[in-house]
mmCIF file of C-alpha atoms in Angstrom:
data_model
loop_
_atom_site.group_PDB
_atom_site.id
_atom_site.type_symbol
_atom_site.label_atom_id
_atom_site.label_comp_id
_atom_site.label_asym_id
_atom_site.label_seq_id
_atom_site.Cartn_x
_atom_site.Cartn_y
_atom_site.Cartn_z
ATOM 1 C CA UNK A 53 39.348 70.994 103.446
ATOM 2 C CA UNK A 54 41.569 70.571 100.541
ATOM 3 C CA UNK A 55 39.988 69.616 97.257
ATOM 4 C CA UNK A 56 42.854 67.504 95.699
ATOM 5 C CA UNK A 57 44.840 64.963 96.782
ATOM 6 C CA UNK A 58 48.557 64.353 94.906
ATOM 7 C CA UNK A 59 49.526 60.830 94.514
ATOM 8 C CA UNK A 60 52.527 60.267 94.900
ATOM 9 C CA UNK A 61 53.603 62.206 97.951
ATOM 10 C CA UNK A 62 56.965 62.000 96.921
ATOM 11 C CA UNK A 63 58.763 60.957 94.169
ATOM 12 C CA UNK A 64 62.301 60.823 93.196
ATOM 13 C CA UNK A 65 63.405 59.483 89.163
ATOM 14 C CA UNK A 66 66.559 59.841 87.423
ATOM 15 C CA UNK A 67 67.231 63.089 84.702
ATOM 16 C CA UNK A 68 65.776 61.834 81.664
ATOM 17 C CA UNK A 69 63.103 59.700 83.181
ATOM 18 C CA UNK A 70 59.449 60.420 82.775
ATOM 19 C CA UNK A 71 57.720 61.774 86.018
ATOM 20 C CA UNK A 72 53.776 61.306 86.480
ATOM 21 C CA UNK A 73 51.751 62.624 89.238
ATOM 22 C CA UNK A 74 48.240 62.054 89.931
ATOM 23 C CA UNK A 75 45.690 64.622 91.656
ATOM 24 C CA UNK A 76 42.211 63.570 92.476
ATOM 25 C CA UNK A 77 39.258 65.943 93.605
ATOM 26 C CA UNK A 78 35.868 65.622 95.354
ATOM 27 C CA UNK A 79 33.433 67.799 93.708
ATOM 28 C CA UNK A 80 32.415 69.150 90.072
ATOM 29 C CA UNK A 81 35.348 71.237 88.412
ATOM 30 C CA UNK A 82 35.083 74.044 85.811
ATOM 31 C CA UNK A 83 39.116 73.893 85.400
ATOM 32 C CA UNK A 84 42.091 71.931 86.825
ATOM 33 C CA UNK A 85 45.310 73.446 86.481
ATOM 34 C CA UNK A 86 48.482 72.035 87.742
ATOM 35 C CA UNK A 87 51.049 74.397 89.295
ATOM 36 C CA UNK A 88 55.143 74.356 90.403
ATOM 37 C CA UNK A 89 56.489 75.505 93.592
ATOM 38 C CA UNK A 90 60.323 75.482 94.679
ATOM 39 C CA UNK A 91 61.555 75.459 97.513
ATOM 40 C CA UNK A 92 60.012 78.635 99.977
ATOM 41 C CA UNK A 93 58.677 80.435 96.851
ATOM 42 C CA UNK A 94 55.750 81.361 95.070
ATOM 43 C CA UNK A 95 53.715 78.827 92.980
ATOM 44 C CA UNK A 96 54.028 79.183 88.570
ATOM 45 C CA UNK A 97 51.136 78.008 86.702
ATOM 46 C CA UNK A 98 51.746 75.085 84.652
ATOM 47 C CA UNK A 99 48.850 74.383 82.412
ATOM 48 C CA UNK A 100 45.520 74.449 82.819
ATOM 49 C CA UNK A 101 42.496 71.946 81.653
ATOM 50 C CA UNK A 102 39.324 72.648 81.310
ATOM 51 C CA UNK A 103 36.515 70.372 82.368
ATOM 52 C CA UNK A 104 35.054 69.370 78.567
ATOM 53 C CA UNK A 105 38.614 68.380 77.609
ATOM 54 C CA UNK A 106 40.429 65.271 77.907
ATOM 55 C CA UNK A 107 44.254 65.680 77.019
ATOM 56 C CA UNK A 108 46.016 68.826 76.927
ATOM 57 C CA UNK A 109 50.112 69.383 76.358
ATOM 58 C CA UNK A 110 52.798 72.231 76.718
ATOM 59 C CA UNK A 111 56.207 71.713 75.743
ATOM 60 C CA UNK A 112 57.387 68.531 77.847
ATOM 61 C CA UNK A 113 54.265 69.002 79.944
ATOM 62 C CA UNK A 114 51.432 66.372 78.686
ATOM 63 C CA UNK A 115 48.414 66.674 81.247
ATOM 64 C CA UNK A 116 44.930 64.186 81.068
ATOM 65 C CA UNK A 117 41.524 64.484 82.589
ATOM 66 C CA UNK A 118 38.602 62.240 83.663
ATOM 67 C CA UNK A 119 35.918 63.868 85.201
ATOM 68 C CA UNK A 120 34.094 60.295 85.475
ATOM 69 C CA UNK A 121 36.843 59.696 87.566
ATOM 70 C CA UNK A 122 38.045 63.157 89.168
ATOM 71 C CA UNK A 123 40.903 62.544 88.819
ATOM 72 C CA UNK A 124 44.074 64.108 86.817
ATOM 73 C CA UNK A 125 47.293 63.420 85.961
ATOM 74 C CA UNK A 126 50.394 65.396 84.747
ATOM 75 C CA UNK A 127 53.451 63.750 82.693
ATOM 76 C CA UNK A 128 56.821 65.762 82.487
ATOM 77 C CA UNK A 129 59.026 64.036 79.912
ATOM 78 C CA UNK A 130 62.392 63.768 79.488
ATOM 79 C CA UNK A 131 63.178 65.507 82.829
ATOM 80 C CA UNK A 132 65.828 67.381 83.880
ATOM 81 C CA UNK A 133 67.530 68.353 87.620
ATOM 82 C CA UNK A 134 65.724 71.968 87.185
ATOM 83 C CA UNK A 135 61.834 70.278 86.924
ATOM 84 C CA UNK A 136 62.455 69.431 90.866
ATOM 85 C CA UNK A 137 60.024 71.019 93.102
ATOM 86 C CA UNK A 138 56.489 70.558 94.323
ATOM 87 C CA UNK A 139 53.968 70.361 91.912
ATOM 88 C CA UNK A 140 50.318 70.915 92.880
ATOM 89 C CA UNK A 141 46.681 70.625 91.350
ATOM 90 C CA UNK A 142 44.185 72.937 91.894
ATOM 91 C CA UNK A 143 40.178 73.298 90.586
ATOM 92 C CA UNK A 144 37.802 76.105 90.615
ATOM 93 C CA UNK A 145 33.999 75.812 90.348
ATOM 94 C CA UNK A 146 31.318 78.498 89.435
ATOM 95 C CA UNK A 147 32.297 80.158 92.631
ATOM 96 C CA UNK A 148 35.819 81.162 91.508
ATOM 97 C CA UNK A 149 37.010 79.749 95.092
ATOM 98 C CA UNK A 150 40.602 78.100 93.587
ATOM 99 C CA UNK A 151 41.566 75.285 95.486
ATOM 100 C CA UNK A 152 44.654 73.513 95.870
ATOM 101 C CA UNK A 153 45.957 69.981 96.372
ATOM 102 C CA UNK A 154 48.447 68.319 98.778
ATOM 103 C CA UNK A 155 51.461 68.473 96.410
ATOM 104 C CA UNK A 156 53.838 66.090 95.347
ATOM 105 C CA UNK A 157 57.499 66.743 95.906
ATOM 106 C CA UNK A 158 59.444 65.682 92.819
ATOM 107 C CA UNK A 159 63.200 65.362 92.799
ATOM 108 C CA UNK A 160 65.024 64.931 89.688
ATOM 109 C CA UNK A 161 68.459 62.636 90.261
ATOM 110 C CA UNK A 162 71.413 63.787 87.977
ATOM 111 C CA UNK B 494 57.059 95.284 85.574
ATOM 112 C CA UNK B 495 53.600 93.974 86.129
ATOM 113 C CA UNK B 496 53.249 91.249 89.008
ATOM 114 C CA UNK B 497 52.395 90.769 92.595
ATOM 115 C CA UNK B 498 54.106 91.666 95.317
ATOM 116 C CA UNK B 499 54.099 90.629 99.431
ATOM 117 C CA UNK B 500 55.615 92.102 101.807
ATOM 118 C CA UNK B 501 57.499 91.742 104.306
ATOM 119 C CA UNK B 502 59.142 88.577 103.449
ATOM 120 C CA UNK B 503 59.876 87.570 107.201
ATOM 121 C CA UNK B 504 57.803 88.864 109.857
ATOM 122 C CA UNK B 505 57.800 87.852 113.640
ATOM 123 C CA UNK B 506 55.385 88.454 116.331
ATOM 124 C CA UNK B 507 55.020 88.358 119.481
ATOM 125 C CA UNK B 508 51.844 86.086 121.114
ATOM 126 C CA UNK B 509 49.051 88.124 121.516
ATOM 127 C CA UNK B 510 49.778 90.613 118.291
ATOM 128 C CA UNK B 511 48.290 91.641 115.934
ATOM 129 C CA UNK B 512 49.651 91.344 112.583
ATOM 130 C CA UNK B 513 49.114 92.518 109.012
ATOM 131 C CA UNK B 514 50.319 91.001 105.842
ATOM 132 C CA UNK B 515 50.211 93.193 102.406
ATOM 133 C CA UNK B 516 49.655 92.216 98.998
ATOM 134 C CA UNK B 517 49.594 94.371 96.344
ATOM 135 C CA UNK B 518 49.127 93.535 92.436
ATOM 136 C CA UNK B 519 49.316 95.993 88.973
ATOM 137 C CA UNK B 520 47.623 93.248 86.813
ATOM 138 C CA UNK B 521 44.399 94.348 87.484
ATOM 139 C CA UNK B 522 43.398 91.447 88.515
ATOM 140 C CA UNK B 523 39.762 91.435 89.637
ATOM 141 C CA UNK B 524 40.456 88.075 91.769
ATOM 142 C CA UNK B 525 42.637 87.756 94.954
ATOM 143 C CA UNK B 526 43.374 85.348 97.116
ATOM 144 C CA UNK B 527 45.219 83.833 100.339
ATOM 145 C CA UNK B 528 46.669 81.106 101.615
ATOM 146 C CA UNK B 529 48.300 79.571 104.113
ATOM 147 C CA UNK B 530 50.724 76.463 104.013
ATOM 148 C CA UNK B 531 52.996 74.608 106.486
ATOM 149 C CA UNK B 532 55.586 72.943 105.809
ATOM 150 C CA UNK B 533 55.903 70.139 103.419
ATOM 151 C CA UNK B 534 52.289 70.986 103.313
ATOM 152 C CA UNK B 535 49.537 72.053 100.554
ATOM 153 C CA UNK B 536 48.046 74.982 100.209
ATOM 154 C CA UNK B 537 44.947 76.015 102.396
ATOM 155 C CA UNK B 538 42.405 78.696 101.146
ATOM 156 C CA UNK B 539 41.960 81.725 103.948
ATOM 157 C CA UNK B 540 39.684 84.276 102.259
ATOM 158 C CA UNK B 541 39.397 85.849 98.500
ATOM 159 C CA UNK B 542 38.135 87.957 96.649
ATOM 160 C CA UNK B 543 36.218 88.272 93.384
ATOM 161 C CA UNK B 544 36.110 91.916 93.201
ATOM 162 C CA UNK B 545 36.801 95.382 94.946
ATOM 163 C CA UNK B 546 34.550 95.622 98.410
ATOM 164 C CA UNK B 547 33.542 91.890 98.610
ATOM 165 C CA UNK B 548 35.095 89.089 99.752
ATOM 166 C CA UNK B 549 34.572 85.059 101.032
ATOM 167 C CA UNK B 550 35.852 82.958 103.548
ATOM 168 C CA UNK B 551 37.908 80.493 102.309
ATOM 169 C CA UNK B 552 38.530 76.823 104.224
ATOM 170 C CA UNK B 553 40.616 78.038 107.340
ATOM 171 C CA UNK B 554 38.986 81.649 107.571
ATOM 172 C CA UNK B 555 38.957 81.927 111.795
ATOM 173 C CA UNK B 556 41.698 83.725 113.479
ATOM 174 C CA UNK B 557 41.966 85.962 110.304
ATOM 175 C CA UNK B 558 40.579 89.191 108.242
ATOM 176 C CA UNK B 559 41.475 90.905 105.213
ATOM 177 C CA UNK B 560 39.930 94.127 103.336
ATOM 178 C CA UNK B 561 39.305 95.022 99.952
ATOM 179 C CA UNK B 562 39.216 98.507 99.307
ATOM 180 C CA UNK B 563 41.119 99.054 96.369
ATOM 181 C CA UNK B 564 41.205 96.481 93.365
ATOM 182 C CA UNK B 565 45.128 96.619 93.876
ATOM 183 C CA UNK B 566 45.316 95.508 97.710
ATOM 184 C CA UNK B 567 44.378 92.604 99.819
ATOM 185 C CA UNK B 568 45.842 92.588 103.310
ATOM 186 C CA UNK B 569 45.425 89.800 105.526
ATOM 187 C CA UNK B 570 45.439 90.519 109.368
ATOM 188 C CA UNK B 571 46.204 87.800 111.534
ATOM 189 C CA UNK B 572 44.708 88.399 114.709
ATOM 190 C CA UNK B 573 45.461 87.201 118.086
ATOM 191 C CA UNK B 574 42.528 84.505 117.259
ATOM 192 C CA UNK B 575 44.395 82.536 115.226
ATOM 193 C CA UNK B 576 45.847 79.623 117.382
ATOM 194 C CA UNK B 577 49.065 78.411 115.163
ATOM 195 C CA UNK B 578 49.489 81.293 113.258
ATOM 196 C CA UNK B 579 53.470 80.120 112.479
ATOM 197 C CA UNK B 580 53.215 79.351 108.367
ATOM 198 C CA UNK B 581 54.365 80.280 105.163
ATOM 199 C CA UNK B 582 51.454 83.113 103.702
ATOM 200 C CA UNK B 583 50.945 83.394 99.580
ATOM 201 C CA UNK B 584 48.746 85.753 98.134
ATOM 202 C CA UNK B 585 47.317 85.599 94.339
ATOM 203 C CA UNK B 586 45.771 86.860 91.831
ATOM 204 C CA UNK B 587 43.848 85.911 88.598
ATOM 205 C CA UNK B 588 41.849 88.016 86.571
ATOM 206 C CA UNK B 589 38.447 86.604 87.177
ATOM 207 C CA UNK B 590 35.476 86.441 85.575
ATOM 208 C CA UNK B 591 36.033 82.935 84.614
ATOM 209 C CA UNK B 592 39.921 82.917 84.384
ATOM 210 C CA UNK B 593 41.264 81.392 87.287
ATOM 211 C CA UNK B 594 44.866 81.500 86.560
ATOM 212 C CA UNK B 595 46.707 82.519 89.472
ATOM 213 C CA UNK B 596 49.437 84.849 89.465
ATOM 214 C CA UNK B 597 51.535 84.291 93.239
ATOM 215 C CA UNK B 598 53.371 86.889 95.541
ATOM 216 C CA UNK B 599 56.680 85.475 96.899
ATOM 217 C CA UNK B 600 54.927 84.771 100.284
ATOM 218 C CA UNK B 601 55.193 86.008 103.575
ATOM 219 C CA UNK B 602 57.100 84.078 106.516
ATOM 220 C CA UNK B 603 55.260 84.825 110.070
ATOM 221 C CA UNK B 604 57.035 83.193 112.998
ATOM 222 C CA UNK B 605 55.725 84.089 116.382
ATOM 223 C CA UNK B 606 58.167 84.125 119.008
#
């Protein structure tokens, strides 16, 4: 089973535009972090959250949590054609056992 | 330079092989993991590993086995068990302890023909 979902599946904005992506999870989180994939490569870590904070940014990168809600959400700003890839949640528990979301597929229009 | 490293990065097999995957990191990384994902698909947890000798099964764990020997290695065997074993393959690492931050090989394309 998959821990996170991505909401959008897919979404497509043009350069400059602001991209948000949800992720929500199922059980009781130590850490969300939010990842980048392209295309047949390895995943880069993004940023990461921890479970006692609420807001956290990097650069254009702005990501919030709600652990009432389980639920996540990163903001890119200002993007640009390079941001476009998958981007995909993923939480960890006591356990260490990382798990990942579905991914949403992002493509930046020039 | 330190990082992780999978090999090979395309790898066929016949139905009914065998076949191992390697993964190899020089962070010293006390955490590895692997996973599997198809296309236009998330990532699925196989097995990992907190530290040298032990390891879990992950979400997906039947049709495959992996070792842990050395703190540097992880190799992931995908047997003849594993029904649809056609998928992209990614192994981490993170440093444990705590710190989950994953640190990903390049992956591993197995296509069996």
């Amino acid at each position: 089973s998959q821990q996170g979902e991505e909401d959008p599946q897919a979404l497509s904005i043009q350069e400059g535009e602001n991209a948000t992506m949800n992720c929500s999870y199922k059980t009781s989180i130590n850490n969300l972090q939010w990842y980048r994939q392209n295309s047949g490569r390895g995943l880069v870590h993004l940023i990461l959250i921890r479970s006692n904070e609420r807001e956290k940014h990097s650069g254009r990168l702005r990501v919030t949590l709600d652990t009432s809600k389980k639920s996540s959400s990163l903001l890119i700003t200002a993007s640009r054609a390079a941001d476009t890839a998958s981007y995909f949640c993923a939480t960890d528990s006591r356990s260490e056992k990382l798990t990942f979301g579905t991914g949403t597929r992002l493509t930046i229009i020039p | 330079d330190g990082g992780i490293t999978q090999s090979p990065k395309y790898l066929f097999r016949k139905e009914g092989q065998n076949v191992t995957l390697s993964c190899e990191q020089n962070l010293n990384h006390d955490a590895m993991y692997w996973y599997r994902q198809d296309p236009g698909q998330g990532l699925r947890l196989i097995y990992y590993s907190q530290i040298v000798n032990d390891f879990q099964k992950g979400d997906i764990a039947e049709g495959y086995s992996v070792s842990r020997e050395k703190k540097e290695s992880f190799p992931l065997t995908v047997t003849s068990a594993q029904k649809n074993p056609t998928a992209f393959y990614l192994c981490a690492s993170s440093k444990g302890q705590g710190n989950t931050e994953a640190f990903f090989g390049q992956g591993t394309r197995l296509t069996v023909v």
